[in-house]
Short mmCIF file of C-alpha atoms in Angstrom, two decimals:
data_model
loop_
_atom_site.label_atom_id
_atom_site.label_comp_id
_atom_site.label_asym_id
_atom_site.label_seq_id
_atom_site.Cartn_x
_atom_site.Cartn_y
_atom_site.Cartn_z
CA MET A 1229 -30.40 -52.48 19.09
CA LYS A 1230 -28.76 -55.82 19.85
CA THR A 1231 -26.94 -58.12 17.43
CA ASP A 1232 -26.31 -61.71 16.69
CA VAL A 1233 -23.46 -62.86 14.84
CA LYS A 1234 -22.59 -66.15 13.27
CA THR A 1235 -19.90 -67.28 11.09
CA TRP A 1236 -19.02 -70.08 8.90
CA GLU A 1237 -15.61 -70.74 7.45
CA ASP A 1238 -13.82 -73.52 5.54
CA LYS A 1239 -10.76 -74.36 3.28
CA THR A 1240 -11.38 -77.35 0.95
CA LEU A 1241 -10.20 -78.82 -2.07
CA GLY A 1242 -13.72 -79.46 -3.45
CA ILE A 1243 -17.14 -77.97 -2.81
CA SER A 1244 -18.14 -76.95 0.56
CA LYS A 1245 -21.44 -76.59 1.99
CA ILE A 1246 -22.37 -73.41 3.85
CA GLU A 1247 -24.64 -74.43 6.73
CA GLY A 1248 -25.01 -73.62 10.47
CA LEU A 1249 -26.10 -70.02 10.02
CA ASN A 1250 -29.53 -70.56 11.59
CA PHE A 1251 -31.39 -67.84 13.50
CA ASP A 1252 -34.36 -68.85 15.64
CA GLY A 1253 -37.69 -67.43 15.95
CA ASP A 1254 -37.50 -66.11 19.26
CA ARG A 1255 -37.15 -62.41 18.61
CA TYR A 1256 -38.10 -60.00 15.86
CA TRP A 1257 -35.19 -59.84 13.38
CA GLU A 1258 -34.77 -56.49 11.73
CA GLU A 1259 -31.76 -56.44 9.24
CA CYS A 1260 -28.93 -58.54 8.45
CA THR A 1261 -25.65 -57.83 7.07
CA ILE A 1262 -23.78 -60.85 5.35
CA THR A 1263 -20.24 -60.54 4.59
CA ILE A 1264 -18.73 -63.07 2.07
CA GLN A 1265 -14.89 -63.45 1.87
CA GLY A 1266 -13.17 -65.37 -0.76
CA LYS A 1267 -9.48 -66.41 -1.02
CA GLY A 1268 -7.67 -69.33 -2.44
CA GLU A 1269 -4.71 -70.58 -3.89
CA GLY A 1270 -4.27 -72.05 -7.37
CA PRO A 1271 -1.37 -73.71 -9.11
CA TRP A 1272 1.37 -71.58 -10.04
CA PRO A 1273 1.44 -68.94 -11.77
CA LEU A 1274 -2.01 -68.11 -10.61
CA LYS A 1275 -1.34 -68.33 -6.87
CA GLU A 1276 -4.27 -66.32 -5.72
CA SER A 1277 -7.46 -66.85 -7.22
CA ALA A 1278 -11.24 -66.28 -6.83
CA GLN A 1279 -14.04 -68.51 -5.13
CA SER A 1280 -17.42 -69.28 -6.47
CA PHE A 1281 -20.19 -68.54 -3.95
CA THR A 1282 -23.79 -69.34 -4.01
CA ILE A 1283 -25.87 -68.01 -1.03
CA TYR A 1284 -29.62 -68.73 0.11
CA LEU A 1285 -31.79 -67.12 2.52
CA ASN A 1286 -34.61 -69.71 3.54
CA GLY A 1287 -33.87 -71.60 0.23
CA GLU A 1288 -34.13 -68.44 -1.93
CA LYS A 1289 -30.95 -67.55 -3.95
CA ILE A 1290 -29.77 -64.12 -2.93
CA PHE A 1291 -26.19 -64.12 -4.17
CA SER A 1292 -24.38 -66.20 -6.89
CA GLU A 1293 -20.82 -64.63 -7.93
CA VAL A 1294 -17.28 -65.59 -8.21
CA LEU A 1295 -15.43 -63.48 -5.78
CA PHE A 1296 -11.97 -62.67 -4.71
CA GLY A 1297 -11.93 -60.40 -1.61
CA GLU A 1298 -15.10 -59.32 0.24
CA LYS A 1299 -18.74 -58.81 -0.55
CA VAL A 1300 -21.26 -57.20 1.64
CA ILE A 1301 -25.02 -57.82 1.22
CA LYS A 1302 -27.66 -56.17 3.35
CA LYS A 1303 -31.01 -57.90 3.85
CA THR A 1304 -34.11 -56.49 5.56
CA ILE A 1305 -35.93 -59.53 7.40
CA ASN A 1306 -38.65 -57.64 9.57
CA SER A 1307 -40.18 -60.91 10.82
CA LYS A 1308 -40.29 -63.00 14.08
CA ASN A 1309 -39.92 -66.07 12.11
CA GLY A 1310 -36.65 -67.85 12.18
CA PHE A 1311 -34.47 -68.24 9.12
CA ASN A 1312 -31.19 -69.65 7.90
CA ILE A 1313 -28.40 -68.84 5.44
CA THR A 1314 -27.00 -71.76 3.54
CA GLY A 1315 -25.04 -72.36 0.12
CA ASP A 1316 -21.88 -73.52 -1.27
CA MET A 1317 -18.33 -72.42 -2.02
CA ALA A 1318 -16.07 -73.79 -4.52
CA HIS A 1319 -12.83 -72.73 -6.05
CA GLN A 1320 -13.12 -71.07 -9.40
CA VAL A 1321 -10.77 -73.42 -11.35
CA ALA A 1322 -12.15 -76.98 -11.06
CA ALA A 1323 -8.86 -78.59 -10.31
CA LEU A 1324 -7.65 -80.82 -7.29
CA THR A 1325 -4.62 -78.66 -6.92
CA SER A 1326 -6.55 -75.53 -6.05
CA SER A 1327 -8.08 -74.91 -2.59
CA ALA A 1328 -11.19 -72.85 -1.81
CA ASP A 1329 -10.73 -70.65 1.21
CA GLY A 1330 -13.67 -68.38 2.37
CA SER A 1331 -16.15 -67.37 5.13
CA VAL A 1332 -19.63 -66.04 5.36
CA THR A 1333 -20.40 -63.94 8.56
CA VAL A 1334 -23.98 -62.95 9.16
CA LYS A 1335 -24.74 -60.15 11.64
CA CYS A 1336 -28.47 -59.57 12.24
CA THR A 1337 -29.95 -56.88 14.30
CA TYR A 1338 -33.12 -57.03 16.79
CA LYS A 1339 -34.48 -54.89 19.48
CA GLU A 1340 -33.87 -56.33 22.98
CA SER A 1341 -37.41 -55.84 23.79
CA SER A 1342 -38.62 -58.15 21.06
CA VAL A 1343 -36.86 -61.36 22.61
CA LEU A 1344 -39.72 -63.78 23.11
CA ASN A 1345 -38.12 -66.14 25.60
CA GLN A 1346 -37.06 -63.98 28.50
#
């Protein structure tokens, strides 16, 4: 079993678009583990606060939560078609003094023998 890992991360005062997590249709994808991490800083006395994440798999919403810390989602793909993970991240408190800080890591498995362009 082989894996392909892609990571998106950002720190912003506004809403950040999650993009660049594209997996080509050049192999048979089996399963993906999506790890979402959120941590941000708000105005005193909040200091640490949660982030709002919405995550899509090929345009279908698979996750929408306010999160502080880490959340792991497993998705079965079982397809040779390419796919992408997109979405957005924002600070839970809509204020210009609060920064959203987070990352999304996607780790997908495939059989080495399934790679089409060898």
